[in-house]
Short mmCIF file of C-alpha atoms and ligand atoms in Angstrom, two decimals:
data_model
loop_
_atom_site.label_atom_id
_atom_site.label_comp_id
_atom_site.label_asym_id
_atom_site.label_seq_id
_atom_site.Cartn_x
_atom_site.Cartn_y
_atom_site.Cartn_z
CA MET P 1 6.21 -2.57 20.03
CA HIS P 2 8.94 -3.36 17.45
CA LEU P 3 9.87 -0.01 16.03
CA LYS P 4 13.16 -1.07 14.48
CA TRP P 5 13.75 -3.99 12.16
CA ASP P 6 17.07 -5.13 10.66
CA ILE P 7 16.90 -7.34 7.62
CA ARG P 8 19.29 -8.06 4.76
CA ASN P 9 21.62 -5.12 5.43
CA LEU P 10 18.68 -2.74 5.79
CA THR P 11 17.30 -1.11 8.90
CA PHE P 12 13.69 -0.04 8.95
CA SER P 13 13.41 2.47 11.72
CA PRO P 14 10.61 2.74 12.53
CA ALA P 15 9.29 -0.55 11.15
CA LEU P 16 6.22 1.21 9.78
CA PHE P 17 5.34 0.72 6.13
CA ALA P 18 3.16 2.70 3.75
CA ALA P 19 1.10 0.07 1.90
CA PRO P 20 0.90 -0.13 -1.88
CA LEU P 21 -2.37 1.50 -3.00
CA ALA P 22 -3.07 1.48 -6.74
CA GLY P 23 -4.11 4.96 -7.89
CA ILE P 24 -2.80 6.56 -4.69
CA THR P 25 0.82 5.74 -3.79
CA HIS P 26 2.27 7.30 -6.94
CA SER P 27 5.33 9.49 -6.64
CA PRO P 28 3.44 12.77 -5.87
CA PHE P 29 1.60 11.12 -2.97
CA ARG P 30 4.83 9.56 -1.69
CA ARG P 31 6.34 13.05 -1.83
CA LEU P 32 3.52 14.31 0.40
CA LEU P 33 4.04 11.41 2.83
CA ALA P 34 7.74 12.27 2.86
CA ASP P 35 6.93 15.87 3.87
CA PHE P 36 5.40 14.46 7.06
CA GLY P 37 7.79 11.50 7.56
CA GLY P 38 7.47 9.03 10.42
CA TYR P 39 7.60 5.80 8.36
CA GLY P 40 10.41 3.32 7.66
CA ALA P 41 9.62 2.63 4.00
CA LEU P 42 7.08 3.37 1.30
CA PHE P 43 5.64 1.01 -1.28
CA THR P 44 4.94 1.99 -4.87
CA GLU P 45 1.59 1.14 -6.42
CA MET P 46 1.59 -2.34 -7.95
CA LEU P 47 3.58 -2.09 -11.18
CA SER P 48 2.98 -4.08 -14.33
CA ALA P 49 5.68 -5.51 -16.57
CA ARG P 50 4.49 -3.18 -19.30
CA GLN P 51 4.97 -0.09 -17.13
CA ILE P 52 8.46 -1.06 -16.09
CA LEU P 53 9.61 -2.07 -19.55
CA ARG P 54 8.04 0.84 -21.45
CA GLU P 55 7.87 3.87 -19.18
CA ASP P 56 10.63 6.41 -18.71
CA LEU P 57 12.14 5.45 -15.35
CA VAL P 58 13.12 9.04 -14.59
CA GLN P 59 9.83 10.71 -15.55
CA SER P 60 7.15 8.09 -14.85
CA PRO P 61 4.96 9.27 -11.94
CA SER P 62 4.60 5.65 -10.83
CA LEU P 63 8.26 4.68 -10.97
CA LYS P 64 10.27 7.78 -10.21
CA ARG P 65 11.42 8.48 -6.69
CA ARG P 66 12.73 11.52 -4.92
CA PRO P 67 15.57 11.32 -2.39
CA GLN P 68 13.33 12.64 0.40
CA GLU P 69 11.04 9.59 0.07
CA GLY P 70 13.66 7.51 1.89
CA LYS P 71 13.37 3.77 1.40
CA VAL P 72 11.04 2.68 -1.39
CA ILE P 73 9.94 -0.90 -2.04
CA TYR P 74 8.77 -1.51 -5.60
CA GLN P 75 5.84 -3.87 -5.94
CA LEU P 76 5.47 -6.05 -9.03
CA MET P 77 2.19 -7.38 -10.34
CA MET P 78 3.24 -10.44 -12.37
CA GLU P 79 1.28 -13.24 -13.98
CA ASP P 80 4.29 -15.37 -14.90
CA ALA P 81 8.06 -15.31 -15.15
CA GLU P 82 8.12 -14.03 -18.73
CA LYS P 83 10.58 -11.14 -19.14
CA LEU P 84 11.04 -11.09 -15.37
CA ASP P 85 14.82 -10.98 -15.67
CA GLN P 86 14.55 -7.90 -17.95
CA ILE P 87 12.08 -6.30 -15.55
CA VAL P 88 14.32 -6.76 -12.53
CA GLU P 89 17.34 -5.56 -14.47
CA ARG P 90 15.54 -2.41 -15.64
CA LEU P 91 14.06 -1.74 -12.23
CA ALA P 92 17.57 -1.70 -10.78
CA TYR P 93 17.95 1.82 -12.29
CA CYS P 94 15.39 3.01 -9.72
CA ALA P 95 17.59 1.52 -6.97
CA PRO P 96 14.71 -0.17 -5.15
CA ASP P 97 15.25 -0.86 -1.47
CA GLY P 98 13.24 -3.99 -1.98
CA ILE P 99 11.16 -5.85 -4.53
CA ASP P 100 7.77 -7.18 -3.50
CA ILE P 101 5.44 -9.47 -5.40
CA ASN P 102 1.71 -8.81 -5.14
CA LEU P 103 -0.02 -12.10 -4.28
CA ALA P 104 -3.07 -10.52 -2.69
CA CYS P 105 -4.99 -8.41 -5.20
CA HIS P 106 -8.27 -10.10 -6.11
CA ALA P 107 -9.65 -7.47 -8.52
CA PRO P 108 -11.25 -9.30 -11.48
CA ASN P 109 -8.90 -7.79 -14.10
CA ILE P 110 -5.85 -8.85 -12.07
CA ARG P 111 -6.88 -12.36 -11.07
CA THR P 112 -8.14 -13.31 -14.54
CA ARG P 113 -4.66 -12.42 -15.80
CA GLN P 114 -3.35 -14.90 -13.21
CA ALA P 115 -1.60 -12.12 -11.29
CA GLY P 116 -2.14 -11.13 -7.62
CA SER P 117 -4.42 -13.72 -6.03
CA GLY P 118 -4.30 -15.69 -9.32
CA LEU P 119 -0.54 -16.14 -8.99
CA TYR P 120 -0.88 -17.13 -5.31
CA GLU P 121 -3.29 -19.88 -6.36
CA ASN P 122 -1.13 -21.16 -9.22
CA ARG P 123 1.65 -22.94 -7.36
CA GLU P 124 3.70 -23.83 -10.42
CA SER P 125 3.86 -20.30 -11.87
CA LEU P 126 4.38 -18.88 -8.40
CA ALA P 127 7.38 -21.13 -7.76
CA GLU P 128 8.86 -20.09 -11.11
CA VAL P 129 8.37 -16.36 -10.46
CA LEU P 130 9.84 -16.56 -6.96
CA ALA P 131 12.85 -18.55 -8.12
CA LEU P 132 13.58 -16.15 -10.96
CA VAL P 133 13.27 -13.02 -8.83
CA ARG P 134 15.62 -14.52 -6.26
CA ARG P 135 18.14 -15.47 -8.96
CA THR P 136 18.15 -12.02 -10.54
CA TRP P 137 17.67 -9.74 -7.51
CA ASN P 138 20.18 -9.58 -4.70
CA GLY P 139 18.33 -7.24 -2.38
CA LEU P 140 15.34 -7.46 -0.07
CA PHE P 141 12.69 -9.71 -1.60
CA THR P 142 9.21 -9.81 -0.06
CA VAL P 143 5.70 -10.99 -0.87
CA LYS P 144 2.37 -9.44 0.09
CA ILE P 145 -0.34 -11.97 0.85
CA ARG P 146 -3.82 -12.55 2.23
CA LEU P 147 -5.15 -15.78 3.75
CA GLY P 148 -5.90 -17.19 0.33
CA SER P 149 -9.24 -18.39 -0.94
CA GLU P 150 -11.80 -19.47 1.68
CA ARG P 151 -12.17 -23.05 0.50
CA PRO P 152 -11.81 -26.20 2.59
CA GLY P 153 -8.13 -26.85 3.24
CA TRP P 154 -7.12 -23.16 3.11
CA GLN P 155 -4.99 -23.61 6.25
CA ASN P 156 -2.88 -26.32 4.59
CA ARG P 157 -2.54 -24.30 1.38
CA PHE P 158 -1.48 -21.28 3.41
CA ALA P 159 1.13 -23.29 5.34
CA GLU P 160 2.39 -24.80 2.11
CA ARG P 161 2.76 -21.35 0.50
CA LEU P 162 4.78 -20.13 3.50
CA LYS P 163 7.07 -23.12 3.04
CA LEU P 164 7.42 -22.30 -0.66
CA PHE P 165 8.38 -18.70 0.22
CA GLU P 166 11.05 -19.97 2.61
CA ASP P 167 12.40 -22.46 0.09
CA SER P 168 12.47 -19.81 -2.66
CA GLY P 169 14.59 -17.33 -0.73
CA VAL P 170 11.87 -14.79 0.08
CA ASP P 171 13.07 -12.57 2.95
CA ALA P 172 9.81 -11.45 4.57
CA ILE P 173 6.04 -11.44 4.29
CA PHE P 174 3.56 -8.56 4.38
CA PHE P 175 0.40 -10.22 5.62
CA HIS P 176 -3.20 -8.95 5.48
CA PRO P 177 -5.32 -11.59 7.28
CA ARG P 178 -8.48 -11.48 5.20
CA PHE P 179 -9.55 -14.00 2.57
CA PHE P 180 -9.51 -12.94 -1.08
CA GLU P 181 -13.30 -13.10 -1.16
CA ASP P 182 -13.65 -10.82 1.88
CA LYS P 183 -12.39 -7.84 -0.11
CA PHE P 184 -12.65 -5.28 2.72
CA ARG P 185 -15.68 -6.79 4.43
CA LYS P 186 -15.47 -8.27 7.91
CA ARG P 187 -12.38 -7.38 9.90
CA ALA P 188 -8.71 -8.28 9.57
CA ARG P 189 -8.26 -11.45 11.66
CA TYR P 190 -5.57 -10.28 14.05
CA GLU P 191 -5.71 -13.55 15.98
CA LEU P 192 -4.11 -15.25 12.95
CA PHE P 193 -0.84 -13.28 13.00
CA ASP P 194 0.51 -15.49 15.76
CA TRP P 195 -0.64 -18.65 14.00
CA ALA P 196 1.06 -17.54 10.77
CA ALA P 197 4.27 -16.69 12.66
CA SER P 198 4.23 -20.18 14.20
CA LEU P 199 4.28 -21.72 10.70
CA THR P 200 7.36 -19.98 9.34
CA ASN P 201 10.80 -18.63 10.18
CA LEU P 202 10.22 -15.67 7.88
CA PRO P 203 9.56 -12.29 9.48
CA ILE P 204 5.96 -11.10 9.15
CA VAL P 205 4.74 -7.51 8.88
CA ALA P 206 1.14 -7.02 10.00
CA ASN P 207 -1.33 -5.25 7.73
CA GLY P 208 -5.08 -4.60 7.84
CA ASP P 209 -7.29 -2.07 9.63
CA MET P 210 -4.28 -0.37 11.23
CA SER P 211 -5.43 2.93 12.69
CA GLY P 212 -2.46 3.88 14.86
CA PRO P 213 -0.63 2.82 18.03
CA GLU P 214 -3.97 2.09 19.69
CA THR P 215 -4.50 -0.80 17.23
CA ILE P 216 -1.19 -2.27 18.42
CA GLU P 217 -2.06 -1.77 22.07
CA GLN P 218 -5.49 -3.38 21.66
CA ASN P 219 -4.01 -6.38 19.81
CA HIS P 220 -0.61 -6.66 21.47
CA LYS P 221 -1.00 -10.37 22.27
CA SER P 222 -1.70 -11.26 18.64
CA LEU P 223 1.09 -9.01 17.40
CA LYS P 224 3.90 -10.10 19.70
CA ASN P 225 5.67 -12.05 16.94
CA VAL P 226 5.41 -9.59 14.06
CA HIS P 227 8.33 -7.43 12.93
CA GLY P 228 6.53 -4.33 11.75
CA TYR P 229 3.23 -2.73 10.79
CA MET P 230 1.83 -1.61 7.46
CA ALA P 231 -1.03 0.85 6.94
CA GLY P 232 -2.98 1.60 3.78
CA ARG P 233 -6.35 3.33 3.72
CA MET P 234 -5.87 5.36 6.89
CA MET P 235 -2.63 6.79 5.52
CA ALA P 236 -4.53 7.84 2.36
CA VAL P 237 -7.09 9.62 4.55
CA GLN P 238 -4.37 11.15 6.71
CA PRO P 239 -1.04 11.54 4.89
CA TRP P 240 0.38 12.62 8.29
CA PHE P 241 -0.63 9.21 9.72
CA PHE P 242 2.93 8.00 10.35
CA ALA P 243 4.10 11.37 11.72
CA ALA P 244 1.14 11.39 14.13
CA TRP P 245 2.00 7.83 15.24
CA HIS P 246 4.99 9.18 17.21
CA LYS P 247 3.31 12.24 18.74
CA LYS P 248 1.44 12.41 22.02
CA GLN P 249 -0.37 15.63 21.06
CA PRO P 250 -2.51 15.96 17.93
CA LEU P 251 -0.68 17.63 15.01
CA VAL P 252 -1.71 21.13 13.98
CA LEU P 253 -2.89 20.75 10.38
CA ASP P 254 -3.93 23.09 7.60
CA TYR P 255 -6.29 20.81 5.68
CA ALA P 256 -6.76 23.21 2.77
CA GLU P 257 -3.03 23.70 2.31
CA ILE P 258 -2.34 19.93 2.40
CA TRP P 259 -4.99 19.22 -0.26
CA GLN P 260 -3.66 22.06 -2.44
CA ARG P 261 -0.08 20.81 -2.01
CA LEU P 262 -0.95 17.35 -3.30
CA PHE P 263 -2.91 18.94 -6.15
CA ASP P 264 0.26 20.84 -7.14
CA TYR P 265 2.50 17.79 -6.71
CA ILE P 266 0.20 15.69 -8.91
CA LEU P 267 0.16 18.36 -11.62
CA GLU P 268 3.94 18.51 -11.54
CA ASP P 269 4.27 14.79 -12.33
CA PHE P 270 1.14 13.78 -14.26
CA PRO P 271 -0.19 15.15 -17.54
CA PRO P 272 -3.48 17.05 -16.91
CA GLU P 273 -5.71 14.33 -18.41
CA LYS P 274 -4.33 11.78 -15.93
CA ALA P 275 -3.92 14.20 -13.02
CA ILE P 276 -7.65 14.79 -12.62
CA SER P 277 -8.49 11.16 -11.83
CA ARG P 278 -5.61 10.90 -9.32
CA ILE P 279 -6.83 14.03 -7.53
CA LYS P 280 -10.37 12.68 -7.40
CA ILE P 281 -9.23 9.31 -6.01
CA PHE P 282 -7.22 11.01 -3.28
CA THR P 283 -10.13 13.33 -2.44
CA LYS P 284 -12.40 10.32 -1.88
CA TYR P 285 -10.07 9.32 0.97
CA TYR P 286 -9.21 12.81 2.22
CA ALA P 287 -12.92 13.69 2.45
CA ARG P 288 -13.22 11.17 5.32
CA ASN P 289 -11.56 13.75 7.58
CA PHE P 290 -14.72 15.89 7.54
CA ARG P 291 -18.20 15.47 8.94
CA PHE P 292 -19.69 16.55 5.60
CA GLY P 293 -16.92 14.94 3.58
CA HIS P 294 -19.34 13.12 1.33
CA TYR P 295 -20.62 16.47 0.07
CA PHE P 296 -17.00 17.58 -0.52
CA TYR P 297 -16.14 14.42 -2.45
CA THR P 298 -19.32 14.54 -4.57
CA LYS P 299 -18.59 18.13 -5.61
CA VAL P 300 -15.02 17.25 -6.59
CA TYR P 301 -16.02 13.99 -8.26
CA ASN P 302 -18.55 15.76 -10.50
CA ALA P 303 -16.20 18.60 -11.47
CA PRO P 304 -15.35 18.28 -15.17
CA THR P 305 -12.03 20.16 -15.30
CA LEU P 306 -8.95 20.54 -13.14
CA GLU P 307 -9.75 24.19 -12.48
CA ASP P 308 -13.26 23.23 -11.45
CA VAL P 309 -11.90 20.51 -9.14
CA ARG P 310 -9.63 23.06 -7.49
CA GLU P 311 -12.41 25.62 -7.12
CA LYS P 312 -14.84 23.12 -5.58
CA ALA P 313 -12.23 21.84 -3.14
CA THR P 314 -11.08 25.32 -2.15
CA ALA P 315 -14.67 26.47 -1.65
CA PHE P 316 -15.33 23.56 0.74
CA LEU P 317 -12.01 23.64 2.60
CA SER P 318 -12.06 27.43 3.09
CA THR P 319 -15.21 27.12 5.23
CA GLN P 320 -13.18 25.52 8.07
CA PRO P 321 -15.25 22.31 7.80
CA GLU P 322 -15.87 20.29 10.92
CA VAL P 323 -13.13 17.68 11.32
CA MET P 324 -13.90 14.10 12.40
CA PRO P 325 -11.82 13.24 15.48
CA GLU P 326 -11.54 9.60 14.36
CA PRO P 327 -12.23 9.25 10.65
CA SER P 328 -13.37 5.86 9.44
CA VAL P 329 -12.14 3.91 6.43
CA GLN P 330 -15.22 1.70 6.40
CA GLY P 331 -16.56 1.21 2.89
CA LEU P 332 -13.40 2.59 1.25
CA CYS P 333 -11.77 0.27 -1.26
C1 LIG X 1 -7.45 1.71 -3.31
C2 LIG X 1 -6.61 0.54 -2.90
C3 LIG X 1 -5.57 0.14 -3.72
C4 LIG X 1 -4.77 -0.94 -3.36
N1 LIG X 1 -3.73 -1.29 -4.15
C5 LIG X 1 -2.90 -2.30 -3.79
C6 LIG X 1 -1.76 -2.63 -4.57
O1 LIG X 1 -1.45 -1.98 -5.58
N2 LIG X 1 -1.00 -3.68 -4.14
C7 LIG X 1 -1.30 -4.39 -3.01
O2 LIG X 1 -0.58 -5.33 -2.65
N3 LIG X 1 -2.35 -4.07 -2.24
C8 LIG X 1 -3.14 -3.04 -2.60
N4 LIG X 1 -4.18 -2.69 -1.79
C9 LIG X 1 -4.32 -3.34 -0.47
C10 LIG X 1 -3.54 -2.52 0.59
O3 LIG X 1 -2.17 -2.50 0.31
C11 LIG X 1 -3.74 -3.09 2.01
O4 LIG X 1 -3.29 -4.42 2.03
C12 LIG X 1 -5.20 -3.05 2.44
O5 LIG X 1 -5.78 -1.79 2.13
C13 LIG X 1 -5.35 -3.35 3.94
O6 LIG X 1 -4.69 -2.38 4.70
P1 LIG X 1 -5.51 -1.16 5.42
O7 LIG X 1 -6.63 -1.79 6.20
O8 LIG X 1 -4.49 -0.48 6.27
O9 LIG X 1 -6.03 -0.30 4.31
C14 LIG X 1 -5.02 -1.64 -2.15
C15 LIG X 1 -6.08 -1.24 -1.33
C16 LIG X 1 -6.87 -0.17 -1.69
C17 LIG X 1 -7.97 0.26 -0.77
#
């Protein structure tokens, strides 16, 4: 298992990455992950040009970072190269440890703007964006991709994109081997990591359905040429996911205290009207830890005020609810 990765004057040790999750990996959640530790770097949520150019870099709950977070890679969601030089210049105030371009998101509002999967598909714009980021940003430059669109010839398009990344000075690839159209259906195609690695000299970090060291053990043949691992949904369910990765014994956890801590962190950074939705999104994931988690989430989801949300969550969590030994992320997206 590669647990250390040196690239472009950076060392990721361990080479475990917290995936970008829109609505979840804001600064308060990254602060909670940092309390547990165990990762090599965190990703921000995908960030739009508008956010970076307009928001206060010190106060914005999406952009700000705390020293205890460690390495933070900022992910951009771009449709074209317009204002990209200004964006990169402004982002430099946050001292990113890397800049990543989202080429994977297939949500309708993103792809119709020609960002995410839309940018991956548009070779000309993509080449322009990559070239401009490389010209203006001296640090680690990565892309996050899927397999592309499941149309005839996808293998050639995929190989051609990898070549474009190499030619454009991209340093590494975060790769989730599902097609855009799969969303989260089917399974991540682990057998394709080795194929992808055979097509490029760029380091690849494996992403998709990662549920801990056992995923690596079960798929070690397919993963022998990857440089690190990235986890998303399971880390949202279990913010201690990376800390637990390194432990032989299960961690002793106070589920009520952890939920309350994130509630407080979110209220510290977000205004109340925005905090409530962030708490509800997190609770959807956190509820997967419990046998009757759906009941917990429904109560919180239907609560109209922050105080009500807190009361409903405390009432459920104070009953010492039965914990699922292996929570599932199936159906979460
Ligand atoms: C709620 C949610 C939000 C996501 N937001 C982003 C995002 O902002 N940028 C991105 O590149 N991928 C995003 N993804 C995809 C994840 O980063 C990751 O690639 C995917 O969840 C597969 O990893 P997993 O099986 O470990 O969850 C998101 C996924 C989910 C479920």
